[in-house]
PDB file of C-alpha atoms in Angstrom:
ATOM      1  CA  UNK A   1       0.044  -0.014  -0.012  1.00  0.00           C
ATOM      2  CA  UNK A   2       1.202   3.480  -0.766  1.00  0.00           C
ATOM      3  CA  UNK A   3       1.906   5.909   1.898  1.00  0.00           C
ATOM      4  CA  UNK A   4      -1.142   7.986   2.719  1.00  0.00           C
ATOM      5  CA  UNK A   5      -1.029  11.536   3.711  1.00  0.00           C
ATOM      6  CA  UNK A   6      -3.690  11.697   6.423  1.00  0.00           C
ATOM      7  CA  UNK A   7      -5.158  15.116   7.078  1.00  0.00           C
ATOM      8  CA  UNK A   8      -5.563  15.012  10.866  1.00  0.00           C
ATOM      9  CA  UNK A   9      -7.352  18.423  11.060  1.00  0.00           C
ATOM     10  CA  UNK A  10     -10.269  16.813   9.248  1.00  0.00           C
ATOM     11  CA  UNK A  11     -11.153  14.761  12.409  1.00  0.00           C
ATOM     12  CA  UNK A  12     -12.668  16.570  15.334  1.00  0.00           C
ATOM     13  CA  UNK A  13     -10.874  16.117  18.653  1.00  0.00           C
ATOM     14  CA  UNK A  14     -13.022  14.754  21.478  1.00  0.00           C
ATOM     15  CA  UNK A  15     -12.362  14.409  25.170  1.00  0.00           C
ATOM     16  CA  UNK A  16      -9.690  11.929  26.038  1.00  0.00           C
ATOM     17  CA  UNK A  17     -10.717   8.271  25.754  1.00  0.00           C
ATOM     18  CA  UNK A  18     -14.106   9.221  24.394  1.00  0.00           C
ATOM     19  CA  UNK A  19     -14.929   7.543  21.084  1.00  0.00           C
ATOM     20  CA  UNK A  20     -16.527   9.516  18.242  1.00  0.00           C
ATOM     21  CA  UNK A  21     -19.808   7.728  17.398  1.00  0.00           C
ATOM     22  CA  UNK A  22     -21.463  10.039  14.866  1.00  0.00           C
ATOM     23  CA  UNK A  23     -22.305   9.155  11.299  1.00  0.00           C
ATOM     24  CA  UNK A  24     -19.602  11.427  10.072  1.00  0.00           C
ATOM     25  CA  UNK A  25     -17.106   9.594  12.207  1.00  0.00           C
ATOM     26  CA  UNK A  26     -17.887   6.121  10.684  1.00  0.00           C
ATOM     27  CA  UNK A  27     -15.341   5.114   8.084  1.00  0.00           C
ATOM     28  CA  UNK A  28     -17.004   3.548   5.182  1.00  0.00           C
ATOM     29  CA  UNK A  29     -15.006   0.887   3.099  1.00  0.00           C
ATOM     30  CA  UNK A  30     -15.798  -2.194   1.077  1.00  0.00           C
ATOM     31  CA  UNK A  31     -15.999  -4.322   4.138  1.00  0.00           C
ATOM     32  CA  UNK A  32     -18.851  -2.463   5.729  1.00  0.00           C
ATOM     33  CA  UNK A  33     -20.481  -0.519   2.793  1.00  0.00           C
ATOM     34  CA  UNK A  34     -23.558  -2.794   2.686  1.00  0.00           C
ATOM     35  CA  UNK A  35     -24.230  -2.387   6.389  1.00  0.00           C
ATOM     36  CA  UNK A  36     -23.728   1.347   6.336  1.00  0.00           C
ATOM     37  CA  UNK A  37     -25.943   1.742   3.217  1.00  0.00           C
ATOM     38  CA  UNK A  38     -28.855  -0.123   4.791  1.00  0.00           C
ATOM     39  CA  UNK A  39     -28.620   1.771   8.007  1.00  0.00           C
ATOM     40  CA  UNK A  40     -28.894   5.046   6.012  1.00  0.00           C
ATOM     41  CA  UNK A  41     -31.947   3.683   4.252  1.00  0.00           C
ATOM     42  CA  UNK A  42     -34.076   3.942   7.491  1.00  0.00           C
ATOM     43  CA  UNK A  43     -37.025   4.325   7.751  1.00  0.00           C
ATOM     44  CA  UNK A  44     -37.304   2.812   4.344  1.00  0.00           C
ATOM     45  CA  UNK A  45     -35.662  -0.556   5.201  1.00  0.00           C
ATOM     46  CA  UNK A  46     -36.365  -3.692   3.259  1.00  0.00           C
ATOM     47  CA  UNK A  47     -37.882  -5.295   6.362  1.00  0.00           C
ATOM     48  CA  UNK A  48     -38.979  -4.096   9.815  1.00  0.00           C
ATOM     49  CA  UNK A  49     -35.744  -5.625  11.286  1.00  0.00           C
ATOM     50  CA  UNK A  50     -32.117  -5.997  10.089  1.00  0.00           C
ATOM     51  CA  UNK A  51     -29.151  -7.732  11.581  1.00  0.00           C
ATOM     52  CA  UNK A  52     -25.493  -6.457  11.391  1.00  0.00           C
ATOM     53  CA  UNK A  53     -22.873  -9.012  12.307  1.00  0.00           C
ATOM     54  CA  UNK A  54     -19.097  -9.251  12.437  1.00  0.00           C
ATOM     55  CA  UNK A  55     -16.239  -9.611  14.805  1.00  0.00           C
ATOM     56  CA  UNK A  56     -15.779  -7.694  18.017  1.00  0.00           C
ATOM     57  CA  UNK A  57     -14.737  -4.182  17.581  1.00  0.00           C
ATOM     58  CA  UNK A  58     -15.733  -4.011  13.918  1.00  0.00           C
ATOM     59  CA  UNK A  59     -18.186  -0.935  14.393  1.00  0.00           C
ATOM     60  CA  UNK A  60     -21.429  -2.658  15.110  1.00  0.00           C
ATOM     61  CA  UNK A  61     -22.105  -0.463  18.162  1.00  0.00           C
ATOM     62  CA  UNK A  62     -20.972   2.512  16.274  1.00  0.00           C
ATOM     63  CA  UNK A  63     -23.548   1.832  13.559  1.00  0.00           C
ATOM     64  CA  UNK A  64     -26.211   1.083  16.198  1.00  0.00           C
ATOM     65  CA  UNK A  65     -25.501   4.532  17.602  1.00  0.00           C
ATOM     66  CA  UNK A  66     -25.828   6.085  14.075  1.00  0.00           C
ATOM     67  CA  UNK A  67     -29.241   4.363  13.883  1.00  0.00           C
ATOM     68  CA  UNK A  68     -30.241   5.782  17.220  1.00  0.00           C
ATOM     69  CA  UNK A  69     -29.191   9.276  16.135  1.00  0.00           C
ATOM     70  CA  UNK A  70     -31.239   8.918  12.869  1.00  0.00           C
ATOM     71  CA  UNK A  71     -34.319   7.922  14.906  1.00  0.00           C
ATOM     72  CA  UNK A  72     -33.925  11.009  17.248  1.00  0.00           C
ATOM     73  CA  UNK A  73     -33.515  13.367  14.222  1.00  0.00           C
ATOM     74  CA  UNK A  74     -36.263  12.083  12.003  1.00  0.00           C
ATOM     75  CA  UNK A  75     -38.981  11.338  14.557  1.00  0.00           C
ATOM     76  CA  UNK A  76     -40.431  13.033  17.508  1.00  0.00           C
ATOM     77  CA  UNK A  77     -38.789  10.470  19.800  1.00  0.00           C
ATOM     78  CA  UNK A  78     -37.920  12.558  22.902  1.00  0.00           C
ATOM     79  CA  UNK A  79     -34.901  10.470  24.122  1.00  0.00           C
ATOM     80  CA  UNK A  80     -32.320   7.893  22.998  1.00  0.00           C
ATOM     81  CA  UNK A  81     -33.909   4.653  21.917  1.00  0.00           C
ATOM     82  CA  UNK A  82     -32.960   1.763  24.230  1.00  0.00           C
ATOM     83  CA  UNK A  83     -30.003  -0.564  23.651  1.00  0.00           C
ATOM     84  CA  UNK A  84     -30.977  -4.006  24.990  1.00  0.00           C
ATOM     85  CA  UNK A  85     -28.681  -7.021  25.447  1.00  0.00           C
ATOM     86  CA  UNK A  86     -30.258 -10.097  24.044  1.00  0.00           C
ATOM     87  CA  UNK A  87     -29.246 -12.005  27.186  1.00  0.00           C
ATOM     88  CA  UNK A  88     -31.507  -9.752  29.219  1.00  0.00           C
ATOM     89  CA  UNK A  89     -34.801 -10.042  27.097  1.00  0.00           C
ATOM     90  CA  UNK A  90     -37.655 -11.244  29.214  1.00  0.00           C
ATOM     91  CA  UNK A  91     -41.175 -12.215  28.188  1.00  0.00           C
ATOM     92  CA  UNK A  92     -43.040  -9.303  29.758  1.00  0.00           C
ATOM     93  CA  UNK A  93     -41.045  -6.524  27.963  1.00  0.00           C
ATOM     94  CA  UNK A  94     -42.740  -6.577  24.582  1.00  0.00           C
ATOM     95  CA  UNK A  95     -45.859  -4.481  24.690  1.00  0.00           C
ATOM     96  CA  UNK A  96     -44.652  -2.210  27.342  1.00  0.00           C
ATOM     97  CA  UNK A  97     -41.439  -1.562  25.373  1.00  0.00           C
ATOM     98  CA  UNK A  98     -43.110  -0.851  22.135  1.00  0.00           C
ATOM     99  CA  UNK A  99     -45.399   1.733  23.566  1.00  0.00           C
ATOM    100  CA  UNK A 100     -42.673   4.065  24.381  1.00  0.00           C
ATOM    101  CA  UNK A 101     -39.928   2.789  22.023  1.00  0.00           C
ATOM    102  CA  UNK A 102     -41.114   1.572  18.479  1.00  0.00           C
ATOM    103  CA  UNK A 103     -37.408   1.428  17.393  1.00  0.00           C
ATOM    104  CA  UNK A 104     -34.966  -0.612  19.443  1.00  0.00           C
ATOM    105  CA  UNK A 105     -31.530  -2.010  19.280  1.00  0.00           C
ATOM    106  CA  UNK A 106     -30.875  -5.554  20.495  1.00  0.00           C
ATOM    107  CA  UNK A 107     -27.127  -6.274  20.915  1.00  0.00           C
ATOM    108  CA  UNK A 108     -25.171  -9.511  21.057  1.00  0.00           C
ATOM    109  CA  UNK A 109     -27.922 -11.688  19.505  1.00  0.00           C
ATOM    110  CA  UNK A 110     -25.388 -14.573  19.684  1.00  0.00           C
ATOM    111  CA  UNK A 111     -25.776 -14.424  23.410  1.00  0.00           C
ATOM    112  CA  UNK A 112     -29.522 -14.811  23.505  1.00  0.00           C
ATOM    113  CA  UNK A 113     -31.007 -16.900  26.417  1.00  0.00           C
ATOM    114  CA  UNK A 114     -34.810 -16.592  26.422  1.00  0.00           C
ATOM    115  CA  UNK A 115     -35.836 -17.474  22.854  1.00  0.00           C
ATOM    116  CA  UNK A 116     -39.615 -17.436  23.532  1.00  0.00           C
ATOM    117  CA  UNK A 117     -39.092 -13.865  24.884  1.00  0.00           C
ATOM    118  CA  UNK A 118     -37.461 -12.777  21.664  1.00  0.00           C
ATOM    119  CA  UNK A 119     -40.223 -14.586  19.707  1.00  0.00           C
ATOM    120  CA  UNK A 120     -42.817 -12.422  21.363  1.00  0.00           C
ATOM    121  CA  UNK A 121     -40.696  -9.256  20.919  1.00  0.00           C
ATOM    122  CA  UNK A 122     -40.081  -9.941  17.271  1.00  0.00           C
ATOM    123  CA  UNK A 123     -43.981 -10.453  16.617  1.00  0.00           C
ATOM    124  CA  UNK A 124     -44.876  -7.380  18.554  1.00  0.00           C
ATOM    125  CA  UNK A 125     -42.615  -5.089  16.603  1.00  0.00           C
ATOM    126  CA  UNK A 126     -43.410  -6.777  13.240  1.00  0.00           C
ATOM    127  CA  UNK A 127     -47.174  -6.456  13.775  1.00  0.00           C
ATOM    128  CA  UNK A 128     -47.340  -3.043  15.138  1.00  0.00           C
ATOM    129  CA  UNK A 129     -44.863  -1.461  12.627  1.00  0.00           C
ATOM    130  CA  UNK A 130     -41.769  -1.004  14.822  1.00  0.00           C
ATOM    131  CA  UNK A 131     -38.162  -1.427  13.945  1.00  0.00           C
ATOM    132  CA  UNK A 132     -35.547  -3.541  15.409  1.00  0.00           C
ATOM    133  CA  UNK A 133     -31.764  -3.373  14.733  1.00  0.00           C
ATOM    134  CA  UNK A 134     -29.915  -6.666  15.877  1.00  0.00           C
ATOM    135  CA  UNK A 135     -26.150  -6.906  16.338  1.00  0.00           C
ATOM    136  CA  UNK A 136     -24.274 -10.143  16.592  1.00  0.00           C
ATOM    137  CA  UNK A 137     -20.834 -11.389  16.443  1.00  0.00           C
ATOM    138  CA  UNK A 138     -21.930 -14.355  14.200  1.00  0.00           C
ATOM    139  CA  UNK A 139     -24.477 -14.632  11.331  1.00  0.00           C
ATOM    140  CA  UNK A 140     -27.925 -15.606  12.747  1.00  0.00           C
ATOM    141  CA  UNK A 141     -27.806 -18.769  10.696  1.00  0.00           C
ATOM    142  CA  UNK A 142     -25.014 -19.920  12.967  1.00  0.00           C
ATOM    143  CA  UNK A 143     -26.990 -19.287  16.190  1.00  0.00           C
ATOM    144  CA  UNK A 144     -28.698 -22.323  17.527  1.00  0.00           C
ATOM    145  CA  UNK A 145     -32.371 -21.326  17.626  1.00  0.00           C
ATOM    146  CA  UNK A 146     -33.991 -24.291  19.185  1.00  0.00           C
ATOM    147  CA  UNK A 147     -37.439 -22.685  18.906  1.00  0.00           C
ATOM    148  CA  UNK A 148     -38.442 -23.553  15.432  1.00  0.00           C
ATOM    149  CA  UNK A 149     -40.862 -20.545  15.079  1.00  0.00           C
ATOM    150  CA  UNK A 150     -38.099 -17.964  16.111  1.00  0.00           C
ATOM    151  CA  UNK A 151     -35.657 -19.734  13.780  1.00  0.00           C
ATOM    152  CA  UNK A 152     -38.048 -19.398  10.658  1.00  0.00           C
ATOM    153  CA  UNK A 153     -38.621 -15.718  11.556  1.00  0.00           C
ATOM    154  CA  UNK A 154     -34.895 -14.872  11.961  1.00  0.00           C
ATOM    155  CA  UNK A 155     -34.152 -16.540   8.694  1.00  0.00           C
ATOM    156  CA  UNK A 156     -36.050 -13.834   6.815  1.00  0.00           C
ATOM    157  CA  UNK A 157     -34.374 -11.003   8.656  1.00  0.00           C
ATOM    158  CA  UNK A 158     -31.692  -9.281   6.191  1.00  0.00           C
ATOM    159  CA  UNK A 159     -28.242 -10.105   7.412  1.00  0.00           C
ATOM    160  CA  UNK A 160     -25.342  -7.664   6.601  1.00  0.00           C
ATOM    161  CA  UNK A 161     -21.831  -8.726   7.416  1.00  0.00           C
ATOM    162  CA  UNK A 162     -18.960  -6.401   8.369  1.00  0.00           C
ATOM    163  CA  UNK A 163     -16.031  -8.086   6.975  1.00  0.00           C
ATOM    164  CA  UNK A 164     -12.266  -7.944   7.908  1.00  0.00           C
ATOM    165  CA  UNK A 165     -10.746  -4.509   7.272  1.00  0.00           C
ATOM    166  CA  UNK A 166      -8.550  -3.633   4.472  1.00  0.00           C
ATOM    167  CA  UNK A 167      -5.314  -1.468   4.616  1.00  0.00           C
ATOM    168  CA  UNK A 168      -7.210   1.710   3.870  1.00  0.00           C
ATOM    169  CA  UNK A 169      -9.801   1.134   6.635  1.00  0.00           C
ATOM    170  CA  UNK A 170      -7.119  -0.013   9.116  1.00  0.00           C
ATOM    171  CA  UNK A 171      -5.080   3.151   8.517  1.00  0.00           C
ATOM    172  CA  UNK A 172      -8.199   5.407   9.006  1.00  0.00           C
ATOM    173  CA  UNK A 173      -9.176   3.298  12.096  1.00  0.00           C
ATOM    174  CA  UNK A 174      -5.772   3.815  13.601  1.00  0.00           C
ATOM    175  CA  UNK A 175      -5.845   7.612  12.997  1.00  0.00           C
ATOM    176  CA  UNK A 176      -9.351   7.750  14.643  1.00  0.00           C
ATOM    177  CA  UNK A 177      -8.509   5.640  17.705  1.00  0.00           C
ATOM    178  CA  UNK A 178      -5.418   7.741  18.340  1.00  0.00           C
ATOM    179  CA  UNK A 179      -7.342  11.061  18.026  1.00  0.00           C
ATOM    180  CA  UNK A 180     -10.094   9.788  20.225  1.00  0.00           C
ATOM    181  CA  UNK A 181      -7.431   9.782  22.913  1.00  0.00           C
ATOM    182  CA  UNK A 182      -6.068  13.175  21.627  1.00  0.00           C
ATOM    183  CA  UNK A 183      -2.892  11.646  20.293  1.00  0.00           C
ATOM    184  CA  UNK A 184      -1.449  12.655  16.877  1.00  0.00           C
ATOM    185  CA  UNK A 185       0.518   9.807  15.272  1.00  0.00           C
ATOM    186  CA  UNK A 186       3.167  10.550  12.820  1.00  0.00           C
ATOM    187  CA  UNK A 187       2.933   9.106   9.273  1.00  0.00           C
ATOM    188  CA  UNK A 188       6.057   7.019  10.173  1.00  0.00           C
ATOM    189  CA  UNK A 189       4.306   5.442  13.084  1.00  0.00           C
ATOM    190  CA  UNK A 190       1.119   4.709  11.073  1.00  0.00           C
ATOM    191  CA  UNK A 191       3.063   3.084   8.229  1.00  0.00           C
ATOM    192  CA  UNK A 192       5.061   0.855  10.798  1.00  0.00           C
ATOM    193  CA  UNK A 193       1.903  -0.179  12.450  1.00  0.00           C
ATOM    194  CA  UNK A 194       0.059  -1.020   9.276  1.00  0.00           C
ATOM    195  CA  UNK A 195       3.022  -3.442   8.317  1.00  0.00           C
ATOM    196  CA  UNK A 196       3.173  -5.092  11.782  1.00  0.00           C
ATOM    197  CA  UNK A 197      -0.217  -5.453  13.219  1.00  0.00           C
ATOM    198  CA  UNK A 198      -2.869  -8.302  13.095  1.00  0.00           C
ATOM    199  CA  UNK A 199      -5.648  -7.549  10.819  1.00  0.00           C
ATOM    200  CA  UNK A 200      -8.639  -7.366  13.218  1.00  0.00           C
ATOM    201  CA  UNK A 201     -10.542  -4.430  14.633  1.00  0.00           C
ATOM    202  CA  UNK A 202     -10.261  -5.663  18.171  1.00  0.00           C
ATOM    203  CA  UNK A 203      -6.583  -6.040  17.989  1.00  0.00           C
ATOM    204  CA  UNK A 204      -6.089  -2.534  16.530  1.00  0.00           C
ATOM    205  CA  UNK A 205      -8.204  -1.166  19.430  1.00  0.00           C
ATOM    206  CA  UNK A 206      -6.367  -2.956  22.079  1.00  0.00           C
ATOM    207  CA  UNK A 207      -3.032  -1.879  20.479  1.00  0.00           C
ATOM    208  CA  UNK A 208      -3.855   1.827  20.457  1.00  0.00           C
ATOM    209  CA  UNK A 209      -4.835   1.547  24.098  1.00  0.00           C
ATOM    210  CA  UNK A 210      -1.621  -0.261  25.028  1.00  0.00           C
ATOM    211  CA  UNK A 211       0.535   2.342  23.132  1.00  0.00           C
ATOM    212  CA  UNK A 212      -1.412   5.074  25.048  1.00  0.00           C
ATOM    213  CA  UNK A 213      -0.754   3.278  28.438  1.00  0.00           C
ATOM    214  CA  UNK A 214       2.915   2.695  27.895  1.00  0.00           C
ATOM    215  CA  UNK A 215       3.263   6.364  26.669  1.00  0.00           C
ATOM    216  CA  UNK A 216       1.632   7.710  29.866  1.00  0.00           C
ATOM    217  CA  UNK A 217       3.544   5.276  32.147  1.00  0.00           C
ATOM    218  CA  UNK A 218       6.937   6.440  30.584  1.00  0.00           C
ATOM    219  CA  UNK A 219       5.864   9.994  30.130  1.00  0.00           C
ATOM    220  CA  UNK A 220       7.083   9.928  26.632  1.00  0.00           C
ATOM    221  CA  UNK A 221       5.353  10.955  23.324  1.00  0.00           C
ATOM    222  CA  UNK A 222       4.049   7.910  21.277  1.00  0.00           C
ATOM    223  CA  UNK A 223       6.782   6.420  18.924  1.00  0.00           C
ATOM    224  CA  UNK A 224       7.775   3.431  16.954  1.00  0.00           C
ATOM    225  CA  UNK A 225       9.719   2.157  19.992  1.00  0.00           C
ATOM    226  CA  UNK A 226       6.704   2.426  22.101  1.00  0.00           C
ATOM    227  CA  UNK A 227       4.567   0.759  19.426  1.00  0.00           C
ATOM    228  CA  UNK A 228       7.131  -2.196  19.261  1.00  0.00           C
ATOM    229  CA  UNK A 229       6.717  -2.648  22.989  1.00  0.00           C
ATOM    230  CA  UNK A 230       2.955  -2.484  22.807  1.00  0.00           C
ATOM    231  CA  UNK A 231       3.011  -5.069  20.003  1.00  0.00           C
ATOM    232  CA  UNK A 232       5.245  -7.526  21.872  1.00  0.00           C
ATOM    233  CA  UNK A 233       2.931  -7.233  24.941  1.00  0.00           C
ATOM    234  CA  UNK A 234      -0.101  -7.897  22.990  1.00  0.00           C
ATOM    235  CA  UNK A 235       1.312 -10.578  20.947  1.00  0.00           C
ATOM    236  CA  UNK A 236       2.654 -12.248  24.218  1.00  0.00           C
ATOM    237  CA  UNK A 237      -0.862 -12.085  25.585  1.00  0.00           C
ATOM    238  CA  UNK A 238      -2.342 -13.506  22.366  1.00  0.00           C
ATOM    239  CA  UNK A 239       0.137 -16.426  22.571  1.00  0.00           C
ATOM    240  CA  UNK A 240      -0.749 -17.176  26.235  1.00  0.00           C
ATOM    241  CA  UNK A 241      -4.464 -17.148  25.279  1.00  0.00           C
ATOM    242  CA  UNK A 242      -3.766 -19.999  22.792  1.00  0.00           C
ATOM    243  CA  UNK A 243      -2.618 -22.459  25.569  1.00  0.00           C
TER     244      UNK A 243
END
């Protein structure tokens, strides 16, 4: 990949350690284009619900926040729509939830425990004209829905995968993560990282955090040497996790 000249001034600085979760902050690339485009279609979705899935750290929660912002801007909804963990869904919440929240986000579908509860929630939102954005680490087809009626319903929910990042997206992600912490990496440091990191969203996030931690502990500016130390630490941890 050719060296890219990143215009740091184009990215607004936030408070330290606070991620930027607006639509303008989400980096669109081939690996996530379909998911982003479908979110942008709301309220004209192809179905009342959609599911965005992909590995941890790939941007699912960021897109869910974009969806929440769209709902707030385009409707008279007076407050942020609820983000509900799939593992916490219970049978009594369906109608009460819909009355005040016709749009919701259900996170971590792969951790669902009460399938009957989700079945009732699904039917309520479908029948009354609501919307559900599901997020999951894996495709719904790979989730063991033992309740046949729920399985048949989830099979018709459009699934949108966020795939592994390419070099262009990794570079942009590195810049964003550093600037979320009010750190300005040099182009030399960015190029070094791009050549030496694991190609996963979660690894990149952990690496930037580790670089920041080492920099603070040593009271030194971020550098290639600090990045090498952070990579060694993370790779050691990964190796340990394998055994």
